[in-house]
PDB file of C-alpha atoms in Angstrom:
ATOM      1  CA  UNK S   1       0.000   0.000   0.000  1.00 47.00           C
ATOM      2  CA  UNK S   2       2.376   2.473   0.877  1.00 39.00           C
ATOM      3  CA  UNK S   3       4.496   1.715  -2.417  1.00 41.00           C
ATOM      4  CA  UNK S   4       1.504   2.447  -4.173  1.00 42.00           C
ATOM      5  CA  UNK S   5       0.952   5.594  -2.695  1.00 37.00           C
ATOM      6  CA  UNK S   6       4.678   6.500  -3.323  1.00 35.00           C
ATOM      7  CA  UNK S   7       4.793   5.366  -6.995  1.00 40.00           C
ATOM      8  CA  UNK S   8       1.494   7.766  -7.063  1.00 39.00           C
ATOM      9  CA  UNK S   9       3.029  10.490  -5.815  1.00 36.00           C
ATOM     10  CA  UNK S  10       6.219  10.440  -7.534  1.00 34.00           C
ATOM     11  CA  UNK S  11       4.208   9.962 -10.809  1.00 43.00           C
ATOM     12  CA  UNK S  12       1.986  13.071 -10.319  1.00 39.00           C
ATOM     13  CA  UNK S  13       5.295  14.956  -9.443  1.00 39.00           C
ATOM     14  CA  UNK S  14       6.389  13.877 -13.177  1.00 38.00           C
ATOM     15  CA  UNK S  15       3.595  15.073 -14.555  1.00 42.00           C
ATOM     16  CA  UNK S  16       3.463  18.053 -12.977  1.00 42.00           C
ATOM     17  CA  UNK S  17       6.907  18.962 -14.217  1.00 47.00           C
ATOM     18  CA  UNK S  18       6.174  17.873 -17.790  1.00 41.00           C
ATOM     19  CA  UNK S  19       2.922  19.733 -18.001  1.00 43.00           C
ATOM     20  CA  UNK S  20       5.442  22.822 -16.619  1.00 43.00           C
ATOM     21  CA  UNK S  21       7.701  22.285 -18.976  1.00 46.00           C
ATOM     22  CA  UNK S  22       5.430  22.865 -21.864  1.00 43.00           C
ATOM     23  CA  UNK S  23       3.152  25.357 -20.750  1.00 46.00           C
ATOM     24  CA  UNK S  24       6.304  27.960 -20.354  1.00 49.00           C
ATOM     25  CA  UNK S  25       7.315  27.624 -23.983  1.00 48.00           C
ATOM     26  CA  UNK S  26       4.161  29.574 -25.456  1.00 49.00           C
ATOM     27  CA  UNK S  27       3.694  32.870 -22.977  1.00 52.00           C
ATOM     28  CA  UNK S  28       0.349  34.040 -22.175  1.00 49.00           C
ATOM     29  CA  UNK S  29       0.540  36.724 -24.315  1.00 46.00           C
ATOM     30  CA  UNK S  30       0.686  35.227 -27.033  1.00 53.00           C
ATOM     31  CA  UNK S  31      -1.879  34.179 -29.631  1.00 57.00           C
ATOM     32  CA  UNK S  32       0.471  31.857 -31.331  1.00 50.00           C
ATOM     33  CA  UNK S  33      -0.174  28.318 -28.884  1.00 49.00           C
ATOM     34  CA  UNK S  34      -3.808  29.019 -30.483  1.00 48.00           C
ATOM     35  CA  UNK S  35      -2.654  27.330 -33.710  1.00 49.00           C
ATOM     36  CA  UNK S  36       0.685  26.190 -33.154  1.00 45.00           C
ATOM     37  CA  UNK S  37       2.158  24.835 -30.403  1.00 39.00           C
ATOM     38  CA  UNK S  38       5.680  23.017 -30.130  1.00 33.00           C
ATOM     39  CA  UNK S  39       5.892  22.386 -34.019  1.00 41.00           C
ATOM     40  CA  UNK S  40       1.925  20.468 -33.725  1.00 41.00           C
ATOM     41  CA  UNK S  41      -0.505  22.904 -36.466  1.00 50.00           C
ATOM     42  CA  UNK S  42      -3.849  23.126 -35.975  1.00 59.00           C
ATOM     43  CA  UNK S  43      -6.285  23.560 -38.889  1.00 76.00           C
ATOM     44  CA  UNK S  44      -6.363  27.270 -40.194  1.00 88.00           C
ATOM     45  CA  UNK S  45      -9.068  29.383 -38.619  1.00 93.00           C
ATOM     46  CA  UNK S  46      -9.232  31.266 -42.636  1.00 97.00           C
ATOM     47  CA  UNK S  47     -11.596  29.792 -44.993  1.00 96.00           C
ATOM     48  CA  UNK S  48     -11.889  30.931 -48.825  1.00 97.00           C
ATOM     49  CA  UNK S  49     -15.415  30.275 -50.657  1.00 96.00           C
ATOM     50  CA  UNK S  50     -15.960  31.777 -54.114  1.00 94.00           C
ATOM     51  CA  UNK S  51     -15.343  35.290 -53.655  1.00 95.00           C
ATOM     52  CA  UNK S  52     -15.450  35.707 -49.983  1.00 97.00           C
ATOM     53  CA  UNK S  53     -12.549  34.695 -47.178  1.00 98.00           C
ATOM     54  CA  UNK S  54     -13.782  33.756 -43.664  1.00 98.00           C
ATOM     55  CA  UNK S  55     -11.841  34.378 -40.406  1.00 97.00           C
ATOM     56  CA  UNK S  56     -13.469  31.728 -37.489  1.00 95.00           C
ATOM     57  CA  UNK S  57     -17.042  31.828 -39.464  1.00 95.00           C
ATOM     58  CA  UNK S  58     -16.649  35.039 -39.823  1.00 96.00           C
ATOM     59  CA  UNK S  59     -16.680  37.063 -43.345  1.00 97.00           C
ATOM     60  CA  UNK S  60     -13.336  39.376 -43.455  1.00 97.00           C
ATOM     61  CA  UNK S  61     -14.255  42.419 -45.468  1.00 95.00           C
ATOM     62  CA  UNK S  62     -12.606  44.466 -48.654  1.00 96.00           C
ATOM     63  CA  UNK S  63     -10.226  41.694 -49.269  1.00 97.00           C
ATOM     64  CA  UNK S  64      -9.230  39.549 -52.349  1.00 97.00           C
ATOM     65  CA  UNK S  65     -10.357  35.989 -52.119  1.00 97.00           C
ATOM     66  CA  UNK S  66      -8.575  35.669 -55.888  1.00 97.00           C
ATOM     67  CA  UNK S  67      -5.400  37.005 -54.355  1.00 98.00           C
ATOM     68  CA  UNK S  68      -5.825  35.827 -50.762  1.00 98.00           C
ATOM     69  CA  UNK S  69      -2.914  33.281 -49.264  1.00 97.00           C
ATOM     70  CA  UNK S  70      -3.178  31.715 -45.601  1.00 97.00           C
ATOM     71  CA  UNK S  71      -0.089  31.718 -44.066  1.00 97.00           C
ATOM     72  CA  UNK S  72       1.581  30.467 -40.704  1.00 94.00           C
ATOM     73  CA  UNK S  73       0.584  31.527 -37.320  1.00 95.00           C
ATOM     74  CA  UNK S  74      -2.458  33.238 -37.696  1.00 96.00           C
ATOM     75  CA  UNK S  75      -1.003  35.643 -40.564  1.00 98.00           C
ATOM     76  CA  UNK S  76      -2.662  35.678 -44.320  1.00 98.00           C
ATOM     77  CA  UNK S  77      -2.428  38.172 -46.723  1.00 98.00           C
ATOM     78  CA  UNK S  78      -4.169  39.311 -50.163  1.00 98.00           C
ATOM     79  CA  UNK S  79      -2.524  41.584 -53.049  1.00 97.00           C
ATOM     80  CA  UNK S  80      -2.509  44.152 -50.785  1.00 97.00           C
ATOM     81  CA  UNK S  81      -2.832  43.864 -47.329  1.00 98.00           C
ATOM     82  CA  UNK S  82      -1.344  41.340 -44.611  1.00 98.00           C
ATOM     83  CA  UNK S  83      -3.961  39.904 -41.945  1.00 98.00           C
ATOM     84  CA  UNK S  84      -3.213  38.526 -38.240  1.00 98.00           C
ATOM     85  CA  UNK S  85      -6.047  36.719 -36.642  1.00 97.00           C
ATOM     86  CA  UNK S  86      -8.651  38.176 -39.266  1.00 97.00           C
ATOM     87  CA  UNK S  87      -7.376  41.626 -38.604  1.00 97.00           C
ATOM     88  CA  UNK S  88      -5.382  43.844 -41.070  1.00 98.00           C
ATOM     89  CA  UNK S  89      -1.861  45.101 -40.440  1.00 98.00           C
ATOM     90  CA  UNK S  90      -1.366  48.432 -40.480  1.00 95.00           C
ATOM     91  CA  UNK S  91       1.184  49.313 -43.575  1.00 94.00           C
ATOM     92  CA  UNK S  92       2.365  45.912 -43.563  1.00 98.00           C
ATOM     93  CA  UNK S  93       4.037  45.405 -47.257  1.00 98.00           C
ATOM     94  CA  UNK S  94       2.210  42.308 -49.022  1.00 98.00           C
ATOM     95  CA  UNK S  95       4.521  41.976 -51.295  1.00 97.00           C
ATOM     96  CA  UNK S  96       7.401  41.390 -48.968  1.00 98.00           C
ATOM     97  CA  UNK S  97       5.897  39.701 -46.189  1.00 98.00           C
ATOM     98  CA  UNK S  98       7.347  36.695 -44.878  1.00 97.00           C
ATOM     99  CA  UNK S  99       6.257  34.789 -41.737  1.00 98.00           C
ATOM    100  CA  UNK S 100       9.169  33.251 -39.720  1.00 98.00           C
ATOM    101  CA  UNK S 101       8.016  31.025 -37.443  1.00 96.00           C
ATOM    102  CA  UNK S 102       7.381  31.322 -33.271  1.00 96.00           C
ATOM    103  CA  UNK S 103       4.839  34.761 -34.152  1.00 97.00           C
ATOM    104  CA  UNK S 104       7.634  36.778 -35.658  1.00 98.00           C
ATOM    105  CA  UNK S 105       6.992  37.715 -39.286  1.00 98.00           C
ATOM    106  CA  UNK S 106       8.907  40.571 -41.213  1.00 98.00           C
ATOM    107  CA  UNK S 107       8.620  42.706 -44.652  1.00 98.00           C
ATOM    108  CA  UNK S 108      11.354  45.143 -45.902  1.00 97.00           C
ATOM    109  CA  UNK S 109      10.787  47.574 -43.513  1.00 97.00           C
ATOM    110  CA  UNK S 110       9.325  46.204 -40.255  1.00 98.00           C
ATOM    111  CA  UNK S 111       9.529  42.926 -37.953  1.00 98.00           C
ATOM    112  CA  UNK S 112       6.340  41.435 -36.291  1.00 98.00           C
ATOM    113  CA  UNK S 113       5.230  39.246 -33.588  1.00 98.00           C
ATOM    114  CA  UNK S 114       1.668  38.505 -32.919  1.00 97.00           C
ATOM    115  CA  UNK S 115       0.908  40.917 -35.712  1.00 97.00           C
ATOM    116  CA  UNK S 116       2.401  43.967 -34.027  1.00 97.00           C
ATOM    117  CA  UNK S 117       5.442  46.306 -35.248  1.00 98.00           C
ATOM    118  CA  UNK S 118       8.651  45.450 -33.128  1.00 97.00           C
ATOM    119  CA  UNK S 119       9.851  48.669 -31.992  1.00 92.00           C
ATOM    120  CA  UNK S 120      12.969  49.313 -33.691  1.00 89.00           C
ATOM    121  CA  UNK S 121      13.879  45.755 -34.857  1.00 97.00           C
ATOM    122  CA  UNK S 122      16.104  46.187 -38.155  1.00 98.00           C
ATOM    123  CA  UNK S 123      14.336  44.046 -40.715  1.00 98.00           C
ATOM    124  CA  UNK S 124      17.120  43.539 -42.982  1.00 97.00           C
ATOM    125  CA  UNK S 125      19.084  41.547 -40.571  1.00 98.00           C
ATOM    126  CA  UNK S 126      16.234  39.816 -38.093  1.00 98.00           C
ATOM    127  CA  UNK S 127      17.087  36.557 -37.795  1.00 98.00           C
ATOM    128  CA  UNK S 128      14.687  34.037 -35.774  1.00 98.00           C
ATOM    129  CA  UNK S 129      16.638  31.541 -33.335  1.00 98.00           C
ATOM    130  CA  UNK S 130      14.698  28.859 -31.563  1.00 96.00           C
ATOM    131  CA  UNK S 131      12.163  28.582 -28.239  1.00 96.00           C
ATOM    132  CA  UNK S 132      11.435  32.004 -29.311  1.00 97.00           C
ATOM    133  CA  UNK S 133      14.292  33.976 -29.334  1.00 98.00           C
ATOM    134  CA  UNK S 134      15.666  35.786 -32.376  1.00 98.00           C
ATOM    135  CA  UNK S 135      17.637  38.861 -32.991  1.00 98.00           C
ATOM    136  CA  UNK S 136      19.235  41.652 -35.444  1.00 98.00           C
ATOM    137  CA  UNK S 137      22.318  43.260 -35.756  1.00 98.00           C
ATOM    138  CA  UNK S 138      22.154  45.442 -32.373  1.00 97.00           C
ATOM    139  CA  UNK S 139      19.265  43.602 -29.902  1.00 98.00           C
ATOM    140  CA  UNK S 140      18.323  39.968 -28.777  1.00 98.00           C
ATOM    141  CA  UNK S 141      14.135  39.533 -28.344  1.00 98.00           C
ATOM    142  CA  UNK S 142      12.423  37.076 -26.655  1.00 98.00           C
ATOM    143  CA  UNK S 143       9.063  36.373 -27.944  1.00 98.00           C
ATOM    144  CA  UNK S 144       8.629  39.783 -29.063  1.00 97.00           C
ATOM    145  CA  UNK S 145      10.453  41.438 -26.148  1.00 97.00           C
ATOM    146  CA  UNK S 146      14.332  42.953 -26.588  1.00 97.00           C
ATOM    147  CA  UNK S 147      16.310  41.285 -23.755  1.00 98.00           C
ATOM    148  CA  UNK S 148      17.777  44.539 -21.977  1.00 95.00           C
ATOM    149  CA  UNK S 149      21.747  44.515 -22.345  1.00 95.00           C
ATOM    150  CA  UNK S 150      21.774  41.087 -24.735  1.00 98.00           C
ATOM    151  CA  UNK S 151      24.648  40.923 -26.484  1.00 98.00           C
ATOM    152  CA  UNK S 152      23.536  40.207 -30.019  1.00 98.00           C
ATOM    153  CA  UNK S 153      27.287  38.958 -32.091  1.00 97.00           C
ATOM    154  CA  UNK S 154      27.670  36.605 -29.019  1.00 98.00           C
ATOM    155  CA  UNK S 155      24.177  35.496 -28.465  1.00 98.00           C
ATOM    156  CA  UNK S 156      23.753  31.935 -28.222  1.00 98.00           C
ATOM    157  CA  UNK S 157      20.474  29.307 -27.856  1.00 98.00           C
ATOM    158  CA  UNK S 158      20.396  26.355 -25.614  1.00 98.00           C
ATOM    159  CA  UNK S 159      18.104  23.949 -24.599  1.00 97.00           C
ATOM    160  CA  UNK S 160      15.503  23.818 -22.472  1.00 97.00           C
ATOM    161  CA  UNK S 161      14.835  27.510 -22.320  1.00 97.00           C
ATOM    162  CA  UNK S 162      18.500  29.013 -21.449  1.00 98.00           C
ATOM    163  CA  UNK S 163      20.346  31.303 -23.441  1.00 98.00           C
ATOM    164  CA  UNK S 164      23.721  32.460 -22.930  1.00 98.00           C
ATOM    165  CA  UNK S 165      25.787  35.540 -24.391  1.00 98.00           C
ATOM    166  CA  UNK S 166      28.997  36.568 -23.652  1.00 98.00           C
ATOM    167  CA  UNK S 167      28.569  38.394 -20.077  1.00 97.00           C
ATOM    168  CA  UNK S 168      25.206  36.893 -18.673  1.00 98.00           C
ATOM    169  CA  UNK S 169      22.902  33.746 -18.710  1.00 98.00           C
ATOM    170  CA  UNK S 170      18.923  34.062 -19.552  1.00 98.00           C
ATOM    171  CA  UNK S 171      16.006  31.465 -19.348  1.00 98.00           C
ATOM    172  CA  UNK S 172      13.074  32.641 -20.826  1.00 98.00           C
ATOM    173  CA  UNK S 173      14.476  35.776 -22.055  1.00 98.00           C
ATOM    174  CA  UNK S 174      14.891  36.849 -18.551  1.00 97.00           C
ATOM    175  CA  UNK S 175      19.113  37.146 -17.050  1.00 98.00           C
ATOM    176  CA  UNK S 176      20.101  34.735 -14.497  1.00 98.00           C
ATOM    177  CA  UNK S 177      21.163  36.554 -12.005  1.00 94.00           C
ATOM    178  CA  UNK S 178      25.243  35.373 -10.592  1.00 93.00           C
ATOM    179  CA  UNK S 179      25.237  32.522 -13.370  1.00 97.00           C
ATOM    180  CA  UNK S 180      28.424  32.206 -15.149  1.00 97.00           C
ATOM    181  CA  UNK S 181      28.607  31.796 -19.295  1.00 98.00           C
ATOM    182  CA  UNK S 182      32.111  30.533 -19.362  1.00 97.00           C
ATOM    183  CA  UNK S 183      31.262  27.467 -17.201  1.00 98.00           C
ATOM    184  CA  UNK S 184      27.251  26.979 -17.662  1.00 98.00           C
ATOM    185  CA  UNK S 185      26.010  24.105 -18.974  1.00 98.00           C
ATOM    186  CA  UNK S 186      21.970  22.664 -19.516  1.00 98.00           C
ATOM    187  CA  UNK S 187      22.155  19.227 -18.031  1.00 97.00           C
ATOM    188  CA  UNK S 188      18.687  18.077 -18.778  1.00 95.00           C
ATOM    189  CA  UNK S 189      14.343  18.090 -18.105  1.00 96.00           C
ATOM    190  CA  UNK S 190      15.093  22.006 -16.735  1.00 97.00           C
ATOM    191  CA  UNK S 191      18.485  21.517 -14.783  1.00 98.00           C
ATOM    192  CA  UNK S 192      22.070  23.177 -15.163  1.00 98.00           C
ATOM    193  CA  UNK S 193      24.929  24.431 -13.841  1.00 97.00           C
ATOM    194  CA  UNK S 194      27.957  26.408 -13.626  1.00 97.00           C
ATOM    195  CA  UNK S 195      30.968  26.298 -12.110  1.00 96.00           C
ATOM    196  CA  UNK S 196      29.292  27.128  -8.202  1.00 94.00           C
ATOM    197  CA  UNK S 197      25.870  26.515  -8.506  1.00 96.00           C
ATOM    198  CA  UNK S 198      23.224  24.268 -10.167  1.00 97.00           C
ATOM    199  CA  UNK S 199      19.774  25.893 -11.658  1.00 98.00           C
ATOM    200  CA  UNK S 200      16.753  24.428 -12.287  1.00 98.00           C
ATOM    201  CA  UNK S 201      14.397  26.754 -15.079  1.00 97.00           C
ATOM    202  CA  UNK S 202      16.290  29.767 -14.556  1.00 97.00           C
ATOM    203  CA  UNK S 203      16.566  29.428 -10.698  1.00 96.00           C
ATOM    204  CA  UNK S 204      19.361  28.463  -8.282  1.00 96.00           C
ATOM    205  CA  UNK S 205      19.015  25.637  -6.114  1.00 93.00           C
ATOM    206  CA  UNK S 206      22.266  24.894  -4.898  1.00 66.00           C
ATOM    207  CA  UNK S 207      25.226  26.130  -3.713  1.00 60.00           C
TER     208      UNK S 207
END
């Protein structure tokens, strides 16, 4: 009996940190777990009948159903315009409009995540990473967000969350406060370590 109720425990412990461990990869925030969600799609929520393009059952107005193209992430576009989620993009460019993958979409002049203008975010040299980090010549995002003093040229992605640059160590696009980058290293399911101290998702445990 009392192995049973141990293997129980243990086992709902598991769970708990695998259901943990996939819930933090999509934030909140974000629309993009609605239709995407660690590399599983979900059918398109756009629909194109004769002349007329449906968002979720409902009919999208002044656009081209001849010229309309469903894209990734909730983006679509037509001739002219570029949708997110049914709604148009303010002075997105159709015509060079590219989604990359994790929300983050660019044309020549702007990046986008969730179908909203990055700040400053140079869209010649965006470049999307992994787990939702990406960058451009001067800044590091995370899921939309620059990382405050990320060193882009050193910027590096590793698993489970962590990120590492020359001076600091992130998890989720957040620094690790004391870690080391010269010594840190992702062991596995959330754990890692430098040189003094072990981590598990972003936090210290040990000394």
């Amino acid at each position: 009996m009392k192995k049973t109720f141990l293997y129980l425990i243990l086992s709902l412990c598991l769970f708990s940190g695998v259901s943990y461990a996939q819930d933090r990869c999509v934030p909140e925030h974000s629309n993009h777990g609605r239709f995407e969600r660690r590399g599983h799609r979900y059918r398109s929520p756009y629909f194109v009948a004769g002349n007329k393009v449906f968002f979720e059952g409902r009919e999208m107005k002044d656009v081209s159903a001849s010229s309309f193209v469903i894209l990734r992430d909730g983006y679509a576009k037509d001739a002219w315009s570029v949708y997110y989620f049914g709604v148009k993009i303010k002075d997105a460019s159709a015509g060079s409009f590219k989604v990359l993958g994790y929300g983050y979409a660019k044309d020549t002049w702007n990046v986008y995540f969730d179908g909203k203008k990055i700040g400053d975010a140079n869209s010649g040299s965006f470049t999307l990473l992994t787990d939702g980090y990406a960058r451009d010549t001067w800044n590091v995002y995370f899921y939309g967000h620059k990382i405050d003093g990320a060193n882009s040229g050193s910027f590096k992605v590793l698993p489970d969350g962590y990120a590492k640059d020359t001076w600091n160590v992130y998890f989720d696009g957040k620094k690790v406060n004391g870690a080391t980058p010269g010594s840190f290293k992702v062991l596995s399911d959330g754990y890692a370590k430098d040189t003094w101290n072990v981590y598990y998702w972003g936090r210290k445990i040990a000394d």
